[in-house]
PDB file of C-alpha atoms in Angstrom:
ATOM      1  CA  MET A   1      23.696  -3.437 -14.444  1.00 40.00           C
ATOM      2  CA  ALA A   2      23.230  -1.312 -17.441  1.00 47.00           C
ATOM      3  CA  ALA A   3      22.353   2.427 -17.309  1.00 48.00           C
ATOM      4  CA  ILE A   4      23.238   5.401 -19.409  1.00 44.00           C
ATOM      5  CA  PHE A   5      24.098   8.477 -17.368  1.00 39.00           C
ATOM      6  CA  PHE A   6      23.855  12.073 -18.541  1.00 37.00           C
ATOM      7  CA  GLY A   7      24.346  15.551 -17.153  1.00 35.00           C
ATOM      8  CA  GLY A   8      25.726  16.363 -13.704  1.00 30.00           C
ATOM      9  CA  TYR A   9      28.722  18.136 -12.280  1.00 25.00           C
ATOM     10  CA  ILE A  10      30.526  19.134 -15.477  1.00 22.00           C
ATOM     11  CA  PRO A  11      28.030  21.052 -17.599  1.00 25.00           C
ATOM     12  CA  SER A  12      29.414  20.242 -21.059  1.00 25.00           C
ATOM     13  CA  LEU A  13      30.466  16.604 -21.480  1.00 24.00           C
ATOM     14  CA  GLN A  14      29.970  13.496 -19.335  1.00 30.00           C
ATOM     15  CA  TYR A  15      31.021   9.866 -19.648  1.00 27.00           C
ATOM     16  CA  HIS A  16      28.525   7.304 -18.518  1.00 33.00           C
ATOM     17  CA  ARG A  17      27.989   3.590 -18.208  1.00 34.00           C
ATOM     18  CA  LEU A  18      25.094   1.347 -19.091  1.00 37.00           C
ATOM     19  CA  ARG A  19      22.843  -0.393 -16.488  1.00 40.00           C
ATOM     20  CA  THR A  20      19.443  -2.243 -16.530  1.00 43.00           C
ATOM     21  CA  SER A  21      16.394  -2.181 -14.347  1.00 45.00           C
ATOM     22  CA  SER A  22      12.701  -2.710 -14.989  1.00 42.00           C
ATOM     23  CA  LEU A  23       9.125  -1.936 -14.280  1.00 38.00           C
ATOM     24  CA  SER A  24       5.656  -2.381 -15.703  1.00 38.00           C
ATOM     25  CA  LEU A  25       2.685  -0.198 -16.540  1.00 35.00           C
ATOM     26  CA  TYR A  26      -0.244  -2.340 -17.537  1.00 37.00           C
ATOM     27  CA  SER A  27      -1.190  -5.930 -18.204  1.00 40.00           C
ATOM     28  CA  PRO A  28      -3.727  -7.918 -20.236  1.00 42.00           C
ATOM     29  CA  TYR A  29      -3.824 -10.481 -17.408  1.00 47.00           C
ATOM     30  CA  PRO A  30      -6.831  -9.934 -15.094  1.00 42.00           C
ATOM     31  CA  ASP A  31      -5.018 -10.964 -11.883  1.00 50.00           C
ATOM     32  CA  THR A  32      -1.955  -8.791 -12.347  1.00 56.00           C
ATOM     33  CA  ALA A  33      -0.536  -7.274  -9.167  1.00 61.00           C
ATOM     34  CA  PRO A  34      -0.722  -3.465  -8.951  1.00 59.00           C
ATOM     35  CA  ALA A  35       2.484  -1.726  -9.965  1.00 59.00           C
ATOM     36  CA  PRO A  36       4.438  -0.071  -7.116  1.00 53.00           C
ATOM     37  CA  TRP A  37       4.390   3.263  -8.998  1.00 56.00           C
ATOM     38  CA  ASP A  38       0.634   3.320  -9.725  1.00 56.00           C
ATOM     39  CA  SER A  39      -0.041   6.118  -7.214  1.00 62.00           C
ATOM     40  CA  LEU A  40       3.069   8.096  -8.150  1.00 69.00           C
ATOM     41  CA  GLY A  41       2.883   8.492 -11.920  1.00 80.00           C
ATOM     42  CA  ILE A  42       0.790  10.620 -14.276  1.00 89.00           C
ATOM     43  CA  GLU A  43      -0.290   8.831 -17.452  1.00 89.00           C
ATOM     44  CA  LEU A  44       0.669  10.815 -20.543  1.00 92.00           C
ATOM     45  CA  ASN A  45      -1.214  11.107 -23.821  1.00 90.00           C
ATOM     46  CA  HIS A  46       1.696  10.630 -26.230  1.00 92.00           C
ATOM     47  CA  PRO A  47       3.372  14.045 -25.817  1.00 96.00           C
ATOM     48  CA  LYS A  48       5.797  14.972 -28.574  1.00 95.00           C
ATOM     49  CA  THR A  49       8.576  16.257 -26.298  1.00 96.00           C
ATOM     50  CA  ALA A  50       9.901  15.599 -22.810  1.00 94.00           C
ATOM     51  CA  ARG A  51       9.238  19.242 -21.930  1.00 94.00           C
ATOM     52  CA  GLU A  52       5.556  18.774 -22.798  1.00 96.00           C
ATOM     53  CA  ALA A  53       5.455  15.522 -20.806  1.00 96.00           C
ATOM     54  CA  LEU A  54       6.857  17.190 -17.702  1.00 94.00           C
ATOM     55  CA  GLU A  55       4.487  20.141 -18.003  1.00 94.00           C
ATOM     56  CA  ILE A  56       1.514  17.750 -18.191  1.00 94.00           C
ATOM     57  CA  ALA A  57       2.762  15.923 -15.090  1.00 93.00           C
ATOM     58  CA  GLY A  58       3.445  19.152 -13.179  1.00 93.00           C
ATOM     59  CA  LEU A  59       7.165  18.430 -13.015  1.00 94.00           C
ATOM     60  CA  ASN A  60       8.440  21.574 -14.734  1.00 93.00           C
ATOM     61  CA  TYR A  61       9.636  23.134 -11.478  1.00 96.00           C
ATOM     62  CA  THR A  62      13.072  24.757 -11.374  1.00 96.00           C
ATOM     63  CA  ILE A  63      16.066  24.273  -9.092  1.00 96.00           C
ATOM     64  CA  VAL A  64      18.453  26.904  -7.731  1.00 95.00           C
ATOM     65  CA  LYS A  65      21.718  26.440  -5.846  1.00 93.00           C
ATOM     66  CA  LYS A  66      22.266  28.549  -2.717  1.00 92.00           C
ATOM     67  CA  PRO A  67      25.325  28.700  -0.416  1.00 91.00           C
ATOM     68  CA  LEU A  68      24.926  27.282   3.096  1.00 88.00           C
ATOM     69  CA  GLY A  69      27.937  29.014   4.620  1.00 74.00           C
ATOM     70  CA  LEU A  70      29.496  25.621   5.396  1.00 65.00           C
ATOM     71  CA  LYS A  71      32.565  23.752   4.165  1.00 60.00           C
ATOM     72  CA  THR A  72      32.533  20.239   2.710  1.00 54.00           C
ATOM     73  CA  GLY A  73      35.133  17.556   3.433  1.00 56.00           C
ATOM     74  CA  LEU A  74      37.203  18.893   0.540  1.00 58.00           C
ATOM     75  CA  ASN A  75      37.148  22.367   2.105  1.00 56.00           C
ATOM     76  CA  GLN A  76      34.778  23.555  -0.601  1.00 69.00           C
ATOM     77  CA  GLU A  77      31.733  25.730  -0.109  1.00 84.00           C
ATOM     78  CA  ALA A  78      28.572  23.686   0.519  1.00 89.00           C
ATOM     79  CA  TYR A  79      25.392  24.567  -1.355  1.00 92.00           C
ATOM     80  CA  ALA A  80      21.754  23.557  -1.038  1.00 94.00           C
ATOM     81  CA  THR A  81      19.673  22.653  -4.067  1.00 95.00           C
ATOM     82  CA  LEU A  82      16.345  24.405  -3.609  1.00 95.00           C
ATOM     83  CA  ARG A  83      13.033  23.733  -5.332  1.00 96.00           C
ATOM     84  CA  THR A  84      11.761  27.221  -6.154  1.00 96.00           C
ATOM     85  CA  ASP A  85       8.011  26.511  -6.210  1.00 95.00           C
ATOM     86  CA  THR A  86       7.876  24.905  -2.736  1.00 95.00           C
ATOM     87  CA  GLY A  87      11.075  26.118  -1.087  1.00 95.00           C
ATOM     88  CA  ASP A  88      12.059  22.551  -0.216  1.00 95.00           C
ATOM     89  CA  ILE A  89      15.760  21.798   0.117  1.00 95.00           C
ATOM     90  CA  LEU A  90      16.443  18.682  -1.956  1.00 96.00           C
ATOM     91  CA  GLY A  91      20.134  18.103  -1.264  1.00 94.00           C
ATOM     92  CA  VAL A  92      23.541  19.455  -0.293  1.00 92.00           C
ATOM     93  CA  VAL A  93      26.157  19.665  -3.052  1.00 90.00           C
ATOM     94  CA  GLY A  94      29.585  21.113  -3.781  1.00 86.00           C
ATOM     95  CA  GLU A  95      30.390  24.326  -5.603  1.00 83.00           C
ATOM     96  CA  ARG A  96      31.114  22.544  -8.926  1.00 84.00           C
ATOM     97  CA  TYR A  97      27.663  20.980  -9.057  1.00 86.00           C
ATOM     98  CA  GLU A  98      25.330  22.505 -11.649  1.00 86.00           C
ATOM     99  CA  PRO A  99      21.683  21.365 -11.609  1.00 89.00           C
ATOM    100  CA  VAL A 100      20.140  20.173 -14.852  1.00 88.00           C
ATOM    101  CA  GLN A 101      16.641  21.651 -15.020  1.00 91.00           C
ATOM    102  CA  ASN A 102      13.827  19.150 -15.522  1.00 92.00           C
ATOM    103  CA  ILE A 103      12.516  20.707 -18.724  1.00 89.00           C
ATOM    104  CA  ASP A 104      15.987  20.430 -20.275  1.00 87.00           C
ATOM    105  CA  ALA A 105      17.095  17.075 -18.844  1.00 87.00           C
ATOM    106  CA  PHE A 106      15.561  14.716 -21.386  1.00 89.00           C
ATOM    107  CA  ALA A 107      15.664  16.794 -24.578  1.00 88.00           C
ATOM    108  CA  PHE A 108      18.313  14.413 -25.938  1.00 87.00           C
ATOM    109  CA  PHE A 109      15.601  11.719 -26.150  1.00 91.00           C
ATOM    110  CA  ASP A 110      13.052  13.738 -28.174  1.00 93.00           C
ATOM    111  CA  PRO A 111      14.424  12.694 -31.610  1.00 91.00           C
ATOM    112  CA  LEU A 112      13.388   9.105 -30.864  1.00 94.00           C
ATOM    113  CA  ILE A 113       9.845  10.279 -30.124  1.00 95.00           C
ATOM    114  CA  ALA A 114       9.758  12.254 -33.376  1.00 94.00           C
ATOM    115  CA  GLU A 115      10.841   9.163 -35.342  1.00 93.00           C
ATOM    116  CA  ASP A 116       8.257   6.907 -33.602  1.00 94.00           C
ATOM    117  CA  GLU A 117      11.047   4.885 -31.995  1.00 95.00           C
ATOM    118  CA  ALA A 118       9.599   5.463 -28.511  1.00 96.00           C
ATOM    119  CA  ILE A 119       6.557   6.888 -26.701  1.00 96.00           C
ATOM    120  CA  TYR A 120       6.516   8.880 -23.459  1.00 96.00           C
ATOM    121  CA  GLU A 121       3.935   7.020 -21.335  1.00 91.00           C
ATOM    122  CA  THR A 122       4.169   7.993 -17.660  1.00 90.00           C
ATOM    123  CA  ALA A 123       5.955  10.610 -15.557  1.00 92.00           C
ATOM    124  CA  GLY A 124       6.350  10.969 -11.807  1.00 92.00           C
ATOM    125  CA  VAL A 125       8.386  12.244  -8.882  1.00 90.00           C
ATOM    126  CA  LEU A 126      10.116  10.642  -5.894  1.00 89.00           C
ATOM    127  CA  GLY A 127      10.291  12.267  -2.476  1.00 89.00           C
ATOM    128  CA  LYS A 128       9.839  16.033  -2.398  1.00 93.00           C
ATOM    129  CA  GLY A 129      11.216  16.321  -5.909  1.00 94.00           C
ATOM    130  CA  GLU A 130      14.721  14.959  -5.376  1.00 93.00           C
ATOM    131  CA  ARG A 131      14.226  12.774  -8.426  1.00 92.00           C
ATOM    132  CA  ILE A 132      11.820  12.868 -11.373  1.00 91.00           C
ATOM    133  CA  TRP A 133      11.236  10.095 -13.900  1.00 91.00           C
ATOM    134  CA  ILE A 134       9.664   9.441 -17.275  1.00 91.00           C
ATOM    135  CA  LEU A 135       8.854   5.994 -18.597  1.00 88.00           C
ATOM    136  CA  ALA A 136       9.251   5.619 -22.372  1.00 92.00           C
ATOM    137  CA  LYS A 137       8.018   2.564 -24.277  1.00 92.00           C
ATOM    138  CA  LEU A 138      10.013   1.090 -27.148  1.00 94.00           C
ATOM    139  CA  PRO A 139       8.364  -0.786 -30.036  1.00 94.00           C
ATOM    140  CA  GLY A 140       7.920  -4.543 -29.839  1.00 93.00           C
ATOM    141  CA  PHE A 141       8.235  -7.043 -27.019  1.00 93.00           C
ATOM    142  CA  MET A 142       9.980 -10.250 -26.013  1.00 93.00           C
ATOM    143  CA  LYS A 143       8.286 -13.648 -25.820  1.00 94.00           C
ATOM    144  CA  ILE A 144       9.748 -15.762 -23.045  1.00 94.00           C
ATOM    145  CA  HIS A 145       9.189 -19.483 -23.568  1.00 90.00           C
ATOM    146  CA  GLY A 146       6.369 -18.818 -26.007  1.00 85.00           C
ATOM    147  CA  ASN A 147       3.688 -16.921 -24.110  1.00 87.00           C
ATOM    148  CA  ASP A 148       5.300 -14.962 -21.256  1.00 91.00           C
ATOM    149  CA  ILE A 149       5.335 -11.408 -22.629  1.00 90.00           C
ATOM    150  CA  VAL A 150       8.003  -8.878 -21.644  1.00 90.00           C
ATOM    151  CA  ASN A 151       7.629  -5.328 -22.959  1.00 88.00           C
ATOM    152  CA  LYS A 152      10.572  -3.019 -23.591  1.00 91.00           C
ATOM    153  CA  TYR A 153      10.853   0.311 -21.768  1.00 87.00           C
ATOM    154  CA  LEU A 154      13.446   2.920 -20.901  1.00 88.00           C
ATOM    155  CA  LEU A 155      13.361   4.755 -17.579  1.00 86.00           C
ATOM    156  CA  LEU A 156      14.657   8.342 -17.741  1.00 88.00           C
ATOM    157  CA  THR A 157      15.526  10.014 -14.430  1.00 87.00           C
ATOM    158  CA  ASN A 158      16.924  13.343 -13.245  1.00 89.00           C
ATOM    159  CA  SER A 159      17.994  13.978  -9.638  1.00 89.00           C
ATOM    160  CA  HIS A 160      18.568  17.185  -7.672  1.00 93.00           C
ATOM    161  CA  ASP A 161      20.095  15.871  -4.438  1.00 91.00           C
ATOM    162  CA  GLY A 162      23.576  15.231  -5.812  1.00 87.00           C
ATOM    163  CA  SER A 163      23.121  11.450  -5.696  1.00 84.00           C
ATOM    164  CA  SER A 164      23.301  10.838  -9.438  1.00 79.00           C
ATOM    165  CA  GLN A 165      23.381  12.393 -12.861  1.00 76.00           C
ATOM    166  CA  VAL A 166      20.672  12.170 -15.490  1.00 81.00           C
ATOM    167  CA  GLN A 167      20.164   8.484 -16.258  1.00 82.00           C
ATOM    168  CA  VAL A 168      18.536   6.249 -18.844  1.00 84.00           C
ATOM    169  CA  ARG A 169      17.846   2.702 -17.688  1.00 84.00           C
ATOM    170  CA  ILE A 170      16.900  -0.303 -19.759  1.00 85.00           C
ATOM    171  CA  THR A 171      13.575  -1.469 -18.303  1.00 81.00           C
ATOM    172  CA  PRO A 172      12.194  -4.834 -19.470  1.00 85.00           C
ATOM    173  CA  ILE A 173       8.649  -5.442 -18.256  1.00 80.00           C
ATOM    174  CA  ARG A 174       7.170  -8.821 -17.426  1.00 83.00           C
ATOM    175  CA  VAL A 175       3.549  -8.012 -18.168  1.00 79.00           C
ATOM    176  CA  VAL A 176       1.874 -10.709 -16.087  1.00 74.00           C
ATOM    177  CA  CYS A 177       3.113  -9.627 -12.661  1.00 67.00           C
ATOM    178  CA  ASN A 178       4.322  -6.001 -12.633  1.00 59.00           C
ATOM    179  CA  ASN A 179       7.698  -7.105 -11.286  1.00 65.00           C
ATOM    180  CA  THR A 180      10.658  -4.779 -11.771  1.00 57.00           C
ATOM    181  CA  LEU A 181      13.609  -6.805 -13.016  1.00 68.00           C
ATOM    182  CA  THR A 182      17.250  -5.863 -12.543  1.00 59.00           C
ATOM    183  CA  ALA A 183      19.894  -7.606 -14.613  1.00 58.00           C
ATOM    184  CA  ALA A 184      23.655  -7.336 -15.053  1.00 51.00           C
ATOM    185  CA  LEU A 185      24.674  -7.788 -18.682  1.00 53.00           C
ATOM    186  CA  GLN A 186      27.818  -8.247 -20.697  1.00 47.00           C
ATOM    187  CA  GLY A 187      29.027  -5.592 -23.136  1.00 44.00           C
ATOM    188  CA  GLU A 188      28.727  -2.532 -20.922  1.00 47.00           C
ATOM    189  CA  GLY A 189      30.403   0.508 -22.402  1.00 38.00           C
ATOM    190  CA  ASP A 190      30.990   4.234 -22.063  1.00 38.00           C
ATOM    191  CA  ILE A 191      29.424   6.909 -24.248  1.00 43.00           C
ATOM    192  CA  ALA A 192      29.814  10.678 -24.258  1.00 39.00           C
ATOM    193  CA  ILE A 193      26.710  12.876 -24.011  1.00 45.00           C
ATOM    194  CA  SER A 194      26.392  16.644 -23.847  1.00 46.00           C
ATOM    195  CA  HIS A 195      23.306  18.685 -22.985  1.00 46.00           C
ATOM    196  CA  ARG A 196      24.648  21.691 -24.881  1.00 51.00           C
ATOM    197  CA  VAL A 197      24.762  20.526 -28.470  1.00 51.00           C
ATOM    198  CA  ASP A 198      23.003  21.269 -31.725  1.00 59.00           C
ATOM    199  CA  THR A 199      20.071  19.373 -33.226  1.00 60.00           C
ATOM    200  CA  VAL A 200      22.261  17.170 -35.421  1.00 66.00           C
ATOM    201  CA  ARG A 201      24.314  16.061 -32.410  1.00 69.00           C
ATOM    202  CA  TYR A 202      21.164  15.387 -30.371  1.00 68.00           C
ATOM    203  CA  LEU A 203      19.870  13.158 -33.172  1.00 73.00           C
ATOM    204  CA  LYS A 204      23.124  11.198 -33.253  1.00 77.00           C
ATOM    205  CA  GLN A 205      23.139  10.798 -29.478  1.00 78.00           C
ATOM    206  CA  ALA A 206      19.524   9.651 -29.395  1.00 83.00           C
ATOM    207  CA  PHE A 207      20.095   6.914 -31.927  1.00 86.00           C
ATOM    208  CA  THR A 208      23.278   5.870 -30.124  1.00 86.00           C
ATOM    209  CA  ILE A 209      21.090   5.280 -27.074  1.00 87.00           C
ATOM    210  CA  LEU A 210      18.572   3.368 -29.191  1.00 89.00           C
ATOM    211  CA  GLY A 211      21.304   1.173 -30.655  1.00 90.00           C
ATOM    212  CA  LEU A 212      22.697   0.349 -27.223  1.00 88.00           C
ATOM    213  CA  SER A 213      19.205  -0.348 -25.918  1.00 88.00           C
ATOM    214  CA  ASN A 214      18.364  -2.699 -28.772  1.00 91.00           C
ATOM    215  CA  SER A 215      21.652  -4.526 -28.274  1.00 90.00           C
ATOM    216  CA  LEU A 216      20.990  -5.003 -24.571  1.00 89.00           C
ATOM    217  CA  TYR A 217      17.434  -6.151 -25.190  1.00 91.00           C
ATOM    218  CA  ALA A 218      18.718  -8.725 -27.679  1.00 92.00           C
ATOM    219  CA  GLN A 219      21.016 -10.046 -24.945  1.00 91.00           C
ATOM    220  CA  LEU A 220      18.193 -10.107 -22.421  1.00 92.00           C
ATOM    221  CA  ASP A 221      15.910 -11.985 -24.826  1.00 94.00           C
ATOM    222  CA  VAL A 222      18.468 -14.790 -25.049  1.00 94.00           C
ATOM    223  CA  VAL A 223      19.200 -14.845 -21.304  1.00 94.00           C
ATOM    224  CA  PHE A 224      15.543 -14.771 -20.222  1.00 95.00           C
ATOM    225  CA  ASN A 225      14.559 -17.525 -22.657  1.00 96.00           C
ATOM    226  CA  THR A 226      17.498 -19.645 -21.559  1.00 97.00           C
ATOM    227  CA  MET A 227      16.416 -19.186 -17.945  1.00 97.00           C
ATOM    228  CA  ALA A 228      12.873 -20.208 -18.851  1.00 97.00           C
ATOM    229  CA  SER A 229      14.190 -23.381 -20.502  1.00 97.00           C
ATOM    230  CA  ARG A 230      16.397 -24.315 -17.553  1.00 98.00           C
ATOM    231  CA  LYS A 231      14.452 -26.735 -15.340  1.00 98.00           C
ATOM    232  CA  ILE A 232      15.366 -26.773 -11.652  1.00 97.00           C
ATOM    233  CA  THR A 233      14.509 -29.140  -8.819  1.00 97.00           C
ATOM    234  CA  GLU A 234      12.942 -28.202  -5.499  1.00 97.00           C
ATOM    235  CA  GLN A 235      16.331 -28.603  -3.834  1.00 98.00           C
ATOM    236  CA  GLN A 236      18.019 -26.371  -6.417  1.00 97.00           C
ATOM    237  CA  LEU A 237      15.367 -23.737  -5.762  1.00 97.00           C
ATOM    238  CA  ARG A 238      15.993 -23.924  -2.019  1.00 97.00           C
ATOM    239  CA  ASN A 239      19.742 -23.708  -2.548  1.00 97.00           C
ATOM    240  CA  TYR A 240      19.194 -20.650  -4.758  1.00 97.00           C
ATOM    241  CA  VAL A 241      17.101 -18.883  -2.113  1.00 96.00           C
ATOM    242  CA  GLN A 242      19.565 -19.847   0.631  1.00 96.00           C
ATOM    243  CA  ALA A 243      22.476 -18.396  -1.361  1.00 96.00           C
ATOM    244  CA  LEU A 244      20.486 -15.255  -2.094  1.00 94.00           C
ATOM    245  CA  ILE A 245      19.335 -14.707   1.501  1.00 92.00           C
ATOM    246  CA  PRO A 246      21.917 -16.363   3.781  1.00 92.00           C
ATOM    247  CA  ASP A 247      21.736 -16.453   7.556  1.00 86.00           C
ATOM    248  CA  ASN A 248      23.148 -13.418   9.321  1.00 77.00           C
ATOM    249  CA  GLU A 249      25.864 -14.835  11.557  1.00 72.00           C
ATOM    250  CA  GLU A 250      25.907 -11.659  13.657  1.00 70.00           C
ATOM    251  CA  SER A 251      22.201 -11.919  14.474  1.00 64.00           C
ATOM    252  CA  GLU A 252      20.782 -14.244  17.108  1.00 64.00           C
ATOM    253  CA  ASN A 253      17.299 -13.963  15.624  1.00 64.00           C
ATOM    254  CA  THR A 254      17.096 -15.693  12.249  1.00 79.00           C
ATOM    255  CA  ALA A 255      13.290 -15.826  12.207  1.00 84.00           C
ATOM    256  CA  ARG A 256      12.976 -12.821   9.882  1.00 84.00           C
ATOM    257  CA  THR A 257      15.501 -14.246   7.429  1.00 88.00           C
ATOM    258  CA  GLU A 258      13.659 -17.560   7.367  1.00 90.00           C
ATOM    259  CA  LYS A 259      10.350 -15.739   6.846  1.00 91.00           C
ATOM    260  CA  ILE A 260      11.767 -13.951   3.790  1.00 89.00           C
ATOM    261  CA  ARG A 261      13.030 -17.205   2.312  1.00 94.00           C
ATOM    262  CA  THR A 262       9.649 -18.847   2.900  1.00 95.00           C
ATOM    263  CA  SER A 263       7.871 -15.946   1.173  1.00 94.00           C
ATOM    264  CA  VAL A 264      10.097 -16.237  -1.908  1.00 95.00           C
ATOM    265  CA  LEU A 265       9.499 -20.002  -2.107  1.00 96.00           C
ATOM    266  CA  GLN A 266       5.739 -19.474  -1.843  1.00 96.00           C
ATOM    267  CA  LEU A 267       5.800 -16.863  -4.610  1.00 95.00           C
ATOM    268  CA  HIS A 268       7.651 -19.298  -6.855  1.00 96.00           C
ATOM    269  CA  ASP A 269       4.785 -21.777  -6.438  1.00 95.00           C
ATOM    270  CA  SER A 270       1.766 -19.454  -6.376  1.00 92.00           C
ATOM    271  CA  GLY A 271       2.793 -15.880  -7.196  1.00 89.00           C
ATOM    272  CA  HIS A 272       1.524 -13.840 -10.140  1.00 85.00           C
ATOM    273  CA  GLY A 273       2.566 -15.554 -13.360  1.00 87.00           C
ATOM    274  CA  SER A 274       3.966 -18.600 -11.535  1.00 90.00           C
ATOM    275  CA  SER A 275       2.106 -20.953 -13.884  1.00 90.00           C
ATOM    276  CA  LEU A 276       4.237 -19.614 -16.750  1.00 92.00           C
ATOM    277  CA  ALA A 277       7.591 -20.060 -15.017  1.00 94.00           C
ATOM    278  CA  LYS A 278       7.351 -22.500 -12.089  1.00 95.00           C
ATOM    279  CA  GLY A 279      10.189 -25.012 -11.858  1.00 97.00           C
ATOM    280  CA  THR A 280      12.661 -22.950 -13.915  1.00 97.00           C
ATOM    281  CA  ALA A 281      15.482 -20.499 -13.290  1.00 97.00           C
ATOM    282  CA  TRP A 282      13.195 -17.827 -14.775  1.00 96.00           C
ATOM    283  CA  GLY A 283      10.559 -18.615 -12.164  1.00 96.00           C
ATOM    284  CA  ALA A 284      13.117 -18.502  -9.356  1.00 97.00           C
ATOM    285  CA  PHE A 285      14.342 -15.067 -10.447  1.00 95.00           C
ATOM    286  CA  ASN A 286      10.819 -13.667 -10.796  1.00 93.00           C
ATOM    287  CA  SER A 287       9.781 -14.922  -7.354  1.00 94.00           C
ATOM    288  CA  VAL A 288      12.505 -12.688  -5.898  1.00 92.00           C
ATOM    289  CA  ALA A 289      11.385  -9.754  -8.051  1.00 88.00           C
ATOM    290  CA  GLU A 290       7.789 -10.142  -6.864  1.00 88.00           C
ATOM    291  CA  TYR A 291       8.848 -10.319  -3.231  1.00 88.00           C
ATOM    292  CA  THR A 292      11.023  -7.226  -3.597  1.00 85.00           C
ATOM    293  CA  ASP A 293       8.368  -5.147  -5.330  1.00 79.00           C
ATOM    294  CA  HIS A 294       5.243  -6.197  -3.461  1.00 75.00           C
ATOM    295  CA  LEU A 295       6.147  -7.686  -0.066  1.00 78.00           C
ATOM    296  CA  MET A 296       9.539  -6.458   1.090  1.00 74.00           C
ATOM    297  CA  SER A 297       8.498  -3.020   2.333  1.00 66.00           C
ATOM    298  CA  ASP A 298       5.429  -1.397   3.861  1.00 58.00           C
ATOM    299  CA  GLU A 299       6.966   2.052   3.609  1.00 56.00           C
ATOM    300  CA  HIS A 300       5.456   5.018   1.786  1.00 55.00           C
ATOM    301  CA  SER A 301       5.144   4.180  -1.895  1.00 72.00           C
ATOM    302  CA  SER A 302       7.701   6.820  -2.924  1.00 69.00           C
ATOM    303  CA  THR A 303      10.309   5.387  -0.548  1.00 70.00           C
ATOM    304  CA  GLN A 304       9.475   1.869  -1.695  1.00 68.00           C
ATOM    305  CA  LEU A 305       9.786   2.787  -5.356  1.00 70.00           C
ATOM    306  CA  ASN A 306      13.120   4.480  -4.737  1.00 71.00           C
ATOM    307  CA  SER A 307      14.356   1.219  -3.175  1.00 70.00           C
ATOM    308  CA  ILE A 308      13.011  -0.859  -6.065  1.00 69.00           C
ATOM    309  CA  TRP A 309      14.735   1.242  -8.723  1.00 68.00           C
ATOM    310  CA  PHE A 310      17.815   2.601  -6.955  1.00 72.00           C
ATOM    311  CA  GLY A 311      18.315   0.984  -3.521  1.00 72.00           C
ATOM    312  CA  ARG A 312      18.077  -2.261  -1.551  1.00 81.00           C
ATOM    313  CA  GLY A 313      15.431  -3.763  -3.797  1.00 82.00           C
ATOM    314  CA  GLU A 314      17.506  -3.211  -6.907  1.00 84.00           C
ATOM    315  CA  GLN A 315      20.576  -4.703  -5.241  1.00 86.00           C
ATOM    316  CA  LEU A 316      18.709  -7.840  -4.173  1.00 88.00           C
ATOM    317  CA  LYS A 317      17.334  -8.396  -7.675  1.00 89.00           C
ATOM    318  CA  ALA A 318      20.767  -7.868  -9.222  1.00 88.00           C
ATOM    319  CA  LYS A 319      22.114 -10.618  -6.970  1.00 93.00           C
ATOM    320  CA  ALA A 320      19.118 -12.821  -7.815  1.00 93.00           C
ATOM    321  CA  PHE A 321      19.758 -12.368 -11.533  1.00 93.00           C
ATOM    322  CA  ASP A 322      23.431 -13.254 -11.140  1.00 93.00           C
ATOM    323  CA  LEU A 323      22.601 -16.418  -9.182  1.00 96.00           C
ATOM    324  CA  ALA A 324      19.953 -17.406 -11.746  1.00 95.00           C
ATOM    325  CA  GLN A 325      22.511 -17.021 -14.528  1.00 94.00           C
ATOM    326  CA  ARG A 326      24.860 -19.358 -12.681  1.00 94.00           C
ATOM    327  CA  MET A 327      22.190 -22.060 -12.927  1.00 94.00           C
ATOM    328  CA  LEU A 328      22.642 -21.923 -16.704  1.00 93.00           C
ATOM    329  CA  MET A 329      26.320 -22.897 -16.577  1.00 87.00           C
TER     330      MET A 329
END
């Protein structure tokens, strides 16, 4: 996957790796499925800075670290991360952990906004505030097989439960269906980012991110279009779904597994945007994405969205992307 990670345990300099994910905000297609984050995000009116965006969305709360009087597995003092406005405990961390405050977390990205290289569009929160996110749109879009539009976004996140550092995720958006796509790409690399740097360094870091993002999107354009050109038979589709969702040998009841496979096959034939991709590797991949985002879970939307971006849903789509790429060989 490709994601750029920032911030975290060492307050000055971090090394991070690139990963991709995806989501969608709006669509010109009248029958588009609702996005899983519709009820969780606040639409922004082109704020000039991340700080302004978070203030508009009510996400400018602060985090403090308080000792719990316990020892971790490494015999270190355990601390709770506490949201000061509500008193909610968001996680348990070690003594070296230093929270990155929301209003400071995404300042590295502001130079791209100032240069019209991106727009802050939506901001939201997961759980009780364990993780916040901002969706930023990049200029332009991809055309898959002529008329299947995929917009280009970056997802910026900051967590307070110790589960991750500040992240930037490449987020391609298939407009017709509001599927969130996850894709493993070649050319992943490490970059160094610091939150405590001067304006010149911030500018350099921001455009490093932009360069990496553009490179990854160029790769995705080629891969997605190749998938859309790769015709597959009904049997190849069934083999793909079987490999993606195999029988659980330890379970006597395989009815649920078979139901999932049937749902994916049905989405390939009649899901949102199926007329643009049916009978191709691209269609097979997107049928899995639609199942994951819209049918896999009936949990609270925040829990579902966390799975789609960071949990089981993301893992299933990463596997689906890998299997779809194998069809191209």
